[in-house]
Amino acid sequence: MLKTYHYLIGYYKLRIKGWNLEKLINIAVSRGVNIWDVQRDRDGLVLNTSTYSYIQLKEISKTIDCLLEIEGKYGLPFFLARLRRRKILLVGPILFIIIIYILSSFIWSIEVNGVETIPTAEVLTAAKEAGLKVGVWKSDLELRQIERSLMTKLDKTAWVGIEIKGTKAFIKIVEKVVIPPEDPRPSHIIADKDGIITEVIVLEGKQLVKKGQTVKKGDILISGLMEDHITETSEEENYLIPRQRMVKAKGIIKARVWYEAYAESPLIKYTEQRTGKELKITGLKIGDKLIITQHKKEVPFRYFQKEEYVKRITFWRNLNLPVEAIITTYYEVNRIPEQIERDTALLDAKNLALNIVREQISQEAKIIEQKYTEILTSDPNLVRVRLLVEVEEELGQSVPIEEQGQDLSY
């Protein structure tokens, strides 16, 4: 409490030199002069005294031939006096607060979430036309009105929500689930890949293939061209006249199909171990501009791991500013080789090849057979395999007759 009082009223740190130092202290104490932290060294006395006691102590020192030197001035009165002499120190923080407040009143970045088929650029353009853009004053935004505008401009949206957090606007979009209408035009079902037919179920159209038949990509499996007859009657007899009509072919065709994939795996793998050496590069990102706050050095390591730490600078009440501190750390690593058993590497290559095939086939496809073949390579530290997979899956693609053509052999 006493230290706080001394700070508020201000105090001096004095050095007193002379032959009658003890006498000076005794007179000062007897007169009630406020002194504390009295220390003696070979050059005299060092002590603290309040601003109002300093005058009394100065008068006493003159009467007994002692010299007073001011070593320091401390406390609030002296601090304010220094501020008055250096007005920029007072104006600077105030100006900084004003600038921060102004900057935090604008939108500095916009993030779009939830879009899959709608281009982000299209959303940002529509938002800009509605009044939401980088650099706009936050208080000028009518969020509900902008949401309605985006719903109108973007046909594929089922819902739009906008949220402002600090200086960043978040646009959340839920897209409509659009089920494409079935093409009503007459069509064939054609093979979309090579295969051997295992099952044919015709629901509409004319069957052109049978079980066990080999087909190539593009062959017509079920035709949308149908032939029937109409009856015409004359005076003597009835006639059957052939007639051709077009329908939309429908059906289920399954076939045995083959997929091929190649994959490889190394016999030597490397693990990384940090050496303890590192290089840090710091910078500030203001808007979209990156400013390196120190001289950018070349990374002196042959092998390294890179980590980036981004800290958005916030102010009062978590107001986000368009400023980010970025610290990039490069850690030197040693690459330690590890010998892999050939059987293990071969198994890894087989699994990689199988995963490649699984990405090409549908979930409903049934794998019938897998055949692996190891391929010799010129690299002694590499294992390579070829995989041939036989699957049974649906085979067929609907193509309008007008696009496929009508030249059929029955």
PDB file of N, CA and C in Angstrom, residues 259-315:
ATOM      1  N   TYR A 259     -10.259 -56.211 -65.230  1.00  0.00           N
ATOM      2  CA  TYR A 259      -9.568 -54.952 -64.933  1.00  0.00           C
ATOM      3  C   TYR A 259      -8.089 -55.254 -64.696  1.00  0.00           C
ATOM      4  N   GLU A 260      -7.259 -54.312 -65.090  1.00  0.00           N
ATOM      5  CA  GLU A 260      -5.815 -54.482 -64.955  1.00  0.00           C
ATOM      6  C   GLU A 260      -5.239 -53.299 -64.186  1.00  0.00           C
ATOM      7  N   ALA A 261      -4.265 -53.589 -63.321  1.00  0.00           N
ATOM      8  CA  ALA A 261      -3.619 -52.521 -62.552  1.00  0.00           C
ATOM      9  C   ALA A 261      -2.166 -52.891 -62.289  1.00  0.00           C
ATOM     10  N   TYR A 262      -1.330 -51.867 -62.181  1.00  0.00           N
ATOM     11  CA  TYR A 262       0.085 -52.044 -61.862  1.00  0.00           C
ATOM     12  C   TYR A 262       0.381 -51.249 -60.590  1.00  0.00           C
ATOM     13  N   ALA A 263       1.269 -51.803 -59.758  1.00  0.00           N
ATOM     14  CA  ALA A 263       1.675 -51.097 -58.538  1.00  0.00           C
ATOM     15  C   ALA A 263       3.076 -51.546 -58.160  1.00  0.00           C
ATOM     16  N   GLU A 264       3.741 -50.725 -57.356  1.00  0.00           N
ATOM     17  CA  GLU A 264       5.097 -51.057 -56.924  1.00  0.00           C
ATOM     18  C   GLU A 264       5.311 -50.620 -55.488  1.00  0.00           C
ATOM     19  N   SER A 265       6.319 -51.234 -54.858  1.00  0.00           N
ATOM     20  CA  SER A 265       6.634 -50.920 -53.466  1.00  0.00           C
ATOM     21  C   SER A 265       8.144 -51.021 -53.276  1.00  0.00           C
ATOM     22  N   PRO A 266       8.762 -50.108 -52.519  1.00  0.00           N
ATOM     23  CA  PRO A 266      10.221 -50.129 -52.354  1.00  0.00           C
ATOM     24  C   PRO A 266      10.669 -51.189 -51.349  1.00  0.00           C
ATOM     25  N   LEU A 267      11.895 -51.662 -51.527  1.00  0.00           N
ATOM     26  CA  LEU A 267      12.509 -52.589 -50.575  1.00  0.00           C
ATOM     27  C   LEU A 267      13.272 -51.841 -49.493  1.00  0.00           C
ATOM     28  N   ILE A 268      13.438 -50.535 -49.683  1.00  0.00           N
ATOM     29  CA  ILE A 268      14.065 -49.692 -48.663  1.00  0.00           C
ATOM     30  C   ILE A 268      13.146 -48.508 -48.397  1.00  0.00           C
ATOM     31  N   LYS A 269      12.762 -48.339 -47.147  1.00  0.00           N
ATOM     32  CA  LYS A 269      11.957 -47.189 -46.749  1.00  0.00           C
ATOM     33  C   LYS A 269      12.757 -46.336 -45.773  1.00  0.00           C
ATOM     34  N   TYR A 270      12.438 -45.049 -45.763  1.00  0.00           N
ATOM     35  CA  TYR A 270      13.180 -44.113 -44.927  1.00  0.00           C
ATOM     36  C   TYR A 270      12.274 -43.529 -43.842  1.00  0.00           C
ATOM     37  N   THR A 271      12.789 -43.510 -42.629  1.00  0.00           N
ATOM     38  CA  THR A 271      12.113 -42.811 -41.539  1.00  0.00           C
ATOM     39  C   THR A 271      12.902 -41.539 -41.238  1.00  0.00           C
ATOM     40  N   GLU A 272      12.197 -40.510 -40.799  1.00  0.00           N
ATOM     41  CA  GLU A 272      12.837 -39.222 -40.550  1.00  0.00           C
ATOM     42  C   GLU A 272      12.975 -38.976 -39.054  1.00  0.00           C
ATOM     43  N   GLN A 273      14.158 -38.549 -38.659  1.00  0.00           N
ATOM     44  CA  GLN A 273      14.437 -38.264 -37.251  1.00  0.00           C
ATOM     45  C   GLN A 273      15.016 -36.862 -37.147  1.00  0.00           C
ATOM     46  N   ARG A 274      14.426 -36.028 -36.289  1.00  0.00           N
ATOM     47  CA  ARG A 274      14.891 -34.647 -36.146  1.00  0.00           C
ATOM     48  C   ARG A 274      16.237 -34.605 -35.438  1.00  0.00           C
ATOM     49  N   THR A 275      17.097 -33.692 -35.927  1.00  0.00           N
ATOM     50  CA  THR A 275      18.437 -33.564 -35.356  1.00  0.00           C
ATOM     51  C   THR A 275      18.494 -32.555 -34.214  1.00  0.00           C
ATOM     52  N   GLY A 276      17.486 -31.723 -34.085  1.00  0.00           N
ATOM     53  CA  GLY A 276      17.492 -30.660 -33.083  1.00  0.00           C
ATOM     54  C   GLY A 276      17.781 -29.291 -33.669  1.00  0.00           C
ATOM     55  N   LYS A 277      18.294 -29.256 -34.900  1.00  0.00           N
ATOM     56  CA  LYS A 277      18.539 -27.973 -35.560  1.00  0.00           C
ATOM     57  C   LYS A 277      17.259 -27.497 -36.240  1.00  0.00           C
ATOM     58  N   GLU A 278      17.038 -26.196 -36.198  1.00  0.00           N
ATOM     59  CA  GLU A 278      15.825 -25.643 -36.798  1.00  0.00           C
ATOM     60  C   GLU A 278      16.058 -24.213 -37.269  1.00  0.00           C
ATOM     61  N   LEU A 279      15.179 -23.783 -38.158  1.00  0.00           N
ATOM     62  CA  LEU A 279      15.199 -22.405 -38.659  1.00  0.00           C
ATOM     63  C   LEU A 279      13.778 -21.868 -38.614  1.00  0.00           C
ATOM     64  N   LYS A 280      13.617 -20.694 -37.991  1.00  0.00           N
ATOM     65  CA  LYS A 280      12.302 -20.066 -37.904  1.00  0.00           C
ATOM     66  C   LYS A 280      12.277 -18.799 -38.747  1.00  0.00           C
ATOM     67  N   ILE A 281      11.209 -18.658 -39.504  1.00  0.00           N
ATOM     68  CA  ILE A 281      10.988 -17.452 -40.302  1.00  0.00           C
ATOM     69  C   ILE A 281       9.622 -16.904 -39.929  1.00  0.00           C
ATOM     70  N   THR A 282       9.576 -15.668 -39.490  1.00  0.00           N
ATOM     71  CA  THR A 282       8.318 -15.058 -39.065  1.00  0.00           C
ATOM     72  C   THR A 282       7.874 -14.017 -40.082  1.00  0.00           C
ATOM     73  N   GLY A 283       6.577 -13.829 -40.135  1.00  0.00           N
ATOM     74  CA  GLY A 283       6.026 -12.850 -41.064  1.00  0.00           C
ATOM     75  C   GLY A 283       4.643 -12.408 -40.638  1.00  0.00           C
ATOM     76  N   LEU A 284       4.170 -11.360 -41.258  1.00  0.00           N
ATOM     77  CA  LEU A 284       2.822 -10.848 -41.038  1.00  0.00           C
ATOM     78  C   LEU A 284       2.063 -10.918 -42.349  1.00  0.00           C
ATOM     79  N   LYS A 285       0.837 -11.404 -42.272  1.00  0.00           N
ATOM     80  CA  LYS A 285      -0.029 -11.425 -43.447  1.00  0.00           C
ATOM     81  C   LYS A 285      -1.132 -10.408 -43.228  1.00  0.00           C
ATOM     82  N   ILE A 286      -1.127  -9.361 -44.023  1.00  0.00           N
ATOM     83  CA  ILE A 286      -2.134  -8.304 -43.942  1.00  0.00           C
ATOM     84  C   ILE A 286      -2.993  -8.403 -45.188  1.00  0.00           C
ATOM     85  N   GLY A 287      -4.230  -8.845 -44.991  1.00  0.00           N
ATOM     86  CA  GLY A 287      -5.082  -9.128 -46.145  1.00  0.00           C
ATOM     87  C   GLY A 287      -4.521 -10.310 -46.901  1.00  0.00           C
ATOM     88  N   ASP A 288      -4.194 -10.099 -48.180  1.00  0.00           N
ATOM     89  CA  ASP A 288      -3.609 -11.160 -48.998  1.00  0.00           C
ATOM     90  C   ASP A 288      -2.104 -10.989 -49.181  1.00  0.00           C
ATOM     91  N   LYS A 289      -1.529 -10.005 -48.512  1.00  0.00           N
ATOM     92  CA  LYS A 289      -0.114  -9.708 -48.705  1.00  0.00           C
ATOM     93  C   LYS A 289       0.703 -10.227 -47.533  1.00  0.00           C
ATOM     94  N   LEU A 290       1.764 -10.995 -47.844  1.00  0.00           N
ATOM     95  CA  LEU A 290       2.644 -11.545 -46.823  1.00  0.00           C
ATOM     96  C   LEU A 290       3.884 -10.676 -46.703  1.00  0.00           C
ATOM     97  N   ILE A 291       4.173 -10.245 -45.475  1.00  0.00           N
ATOM     98  CA  ILE A 291       5.345  -9.416 -45.212  1.00  0.00           C
ATOM     99  C   ILE A 291       6.266 -10.199 -44.288  1.00  0.00           C
ATOM    100  N   ILE A 292       7.475 -10.500 -44.752  1.00  0.00           N
ATOM    101  CA  ILE A 292       8.454 -11.195 -43.925  1.00  0.00           C
ATOM    102  C   ILE A 292       9.080 -10.176 -42.983  1.00  0.00           C
ATOM    103  N   THR A 293       8.996 -10.416 -41.676  1.00  0.00           N
ATOM    104  CA  THR A 293       9.477  -9.446 -40.694  1.00  0.00           C
ATOM    105  C   THR A 293      10.960  -9.614 -40.392  1.00  0.00           C
ATOM    106  N   GLN A 294      11.590 -10.598 -40.975  1.00  0.00           N
ATOM    107  CA  GLN A 294      13.025 -10.750 -40.819  1.00  0.00           C
ATOM    108  C   GLN A 294      13.595 -11.169 -42.169  1.00  0.00           C
ATOM    109  N   HIS A 295      14.898 -11.089 -42.281  1.00  0.00           N
ATOM    110  CA  HIS A 295      15.534 -11.451 -43.555  1.00  0.00           C
ATOM    111  C   HIS A 295      15.267 -12.920 -43.854  1.00  0.00           C
ATOM    112  N   LYS A 296      14.690 -13.182 -45.017  1.00  0.00           N
ATOM    113  CA  LYS A 296      14.370 -14.558 -45.384  1.00  0.00           C
ATOM    114  C   LYS A 296      15.645 -15.289 -45.788  1.00  0.00           C
ATOM    115  N   LYS A 297      15.920 -16.370 -45.080  1.00  0.00           N
ATOM    116  CA  LYS A 297      17.118 -17.140 -45.347  1.00  0.00           C
ATOM    117  C   LYS A 297      16.779 -18.375 -46.169  1.00  0.00           C
ATOM    118  N   GLU A 298      17.778 -18.847 -46.877  1.00  0.00           N
ATOM    119  CA  GLU A 298      17.637 -20.127 -47.555  1.00  0.00           C
ATOM    120  C   GLU A 298      17.673 -21.224 -46.497  1.00  0.00           C
ATOM    121  N   VAL A 299      16.825 -22.227 -46.661  1.00  0.00           N
ATOM    122  CA  VAL A 299      16.813 -23.330 -45.700  1.00  0.00           C
ATOM    123  C   VAL A 299      18.128 -24.083 -45.843  1.00  0.00           C
ATOM    124  N   PRO A 300      18.936 -24.138 -44.776  1.00  0.00           N
ATOM    125  CA  PRO A 300      20.278 -24.718 -44.903  1.00  0.00           C
ATOM    126  C   PRO A 300      20.303 -26.236 -44.777  1.00  0.00           C
ATOM    127  N   PHE A 301      19.133 -26.866 -44.720  1.00  0.00           N
ATOM    128  CA  PHE A 301      19.087 -28.303 -44.486  1.00  0.00           C
ATOM    129  C   PHE A 301      18.778 -29.047 -45.782  1.00  0.00           C
ATOM    130  N   ARG A 302      19.415 -30.199 -45.970  1.00  0.00           N
ATOM    131  CA  ARG A 302      19.125 -31.020 -47.147  1.00  0.00           C
ATOM    132  C   ARG A 302      17.762 -31.682 -47.007  1.00  0.00           C
ATOM    133  N   TYR A 303      17.505 -32.229 -45.825  1.00  0.00           N
ATOM    134  CA  TYR A 303      16.212 -32.846 -45.543  1.00  0.00           C
ATOM    135  C   TYR A 303      15.598 -32.121 -44.348  1.00  0.00           C
ATOM    136  N   PHE A 304      14.337 -31.808 -44.439  1.00  0.00           N
ATOM    137  CA  PHE A 304      13.703 -31.073 -43.347  1.00  0.00           C
ATOM    138  C   PHE A 304      12.201 -31.325 -43.335  1.00  0.00           C
ATOM    139  N   GLN A 305      11.604 -31.043 -42.189  1.00  0.00           N
ATOM    140  CA  GLN A 305      10.150 -31.041 -42.024  1.00  0.00           C
ATOM    141  C   GLN A 305       9.717 -29.598 -41.812  1.00  0.00           C
ATOM    142  N   LYS A 306       8.595 -29.248 -42.385  1.00  0.00           N
ATOM    143  CA  LYS A 306       8.116 -27.866 -42.326  1.00  0.00           C
ATOM    144  C   LYS A 306       6.817 -27.810 -41.529  1.00  0.00           C
ATOM    145  N   GLU A 307       6.769 -26.902 -40.570  1.00  0.00           N
ATOM    146  CA  GLU A 307       5.553 -26.661 -39.793  1.00  0.00           C
ATOM    147  C   GLU A 307       5.238 -25.171 -39.843  1.00  0.00           C
ATOM    148  N   GLU A 308       3.964 -24.862 -40.016  1.00  0.00           N
ATOM    149  CA  GLU A 308       3.545 -23.458 -40.097  1.00  0.00           C
ATOM    150  C   GLU A 308       2.495 -23.190 -39.030  1.00  0.00           C
ATOM    151  N   TYR A 309       2.751 -22.180 -38.229  1.00  0.00           N
ATOM    152  CA  TYR A 309       1.815 -21.779 -37.177  1.00  0.00           C
ATOM    153  C   TYR A 309       1.238 -20.416 -37.549  1.00  0.00           C
ATOM    154  N   VAL A 310      -0.078 -20.361 -37.633  1.00  0.00           N
ATOM    155  CA  VAL A 310      -0.768 -19.123 -38.007  1.00  0.00           C
ATOM    156  C   VAL A 310      -1.613 -18.659 -36.829  1.00  0.00           C
ATOM    157  N   LYS A 311      -1.398 -17.440 -36.404  1.00  0.00           N
ATOM    158  CA  LYS A 311      -2.149 -16.860 -35.293  1.00  0.00           C
ATOM    159  C   LYS A 311      -2.830 -15.592 -35.772  1.00  0.00           C
ATOM    160  N   ARG A 312      -4.164 -15.621 -35.804  1.00  0.00           N
ATOM    161  CA  ARG A 312      -4.907 -14.410 -36.171  1.00  0.00           C
ATOM    162  C   ARG A 312      -4.890 -13.450 -34.990  1.00  0.00           C
ATOM    163  N   ILE A 313      -4.536 -12.219 -35.269  1.00  0.00           N
ATOM    164  CA  ILE A 313      -4.443 -11.204 -34.222  1.00  0.00           C
ATOM    165  C   ILE A 313      -5.840 -10.686 -33.909  1.00  0.00           C
ATOM    166  N   THR A 314      -6.210 -10.784 -32.636  1.00  0.00           N
ATOM    167  CA  THR A 314      -7.521 -10.307 -32.198  1.00  0.00           C
ATOM    168  C   THR A 314      -7.330  -9.131 -31.254  1.00  0.00           C
ATOM    169  N   PHE A 315      -8.411  -8.376 -31.107  1.00  0.00           N
ATOM    170  CA  PHE A 315      -8.355  -7.203 -30.246  1.00  0.00           C
ATOM    171  C   PHE A 315      -9.514  -7.284 -29.269  1.00  0.00           C
TER     172      PHE A 315
END
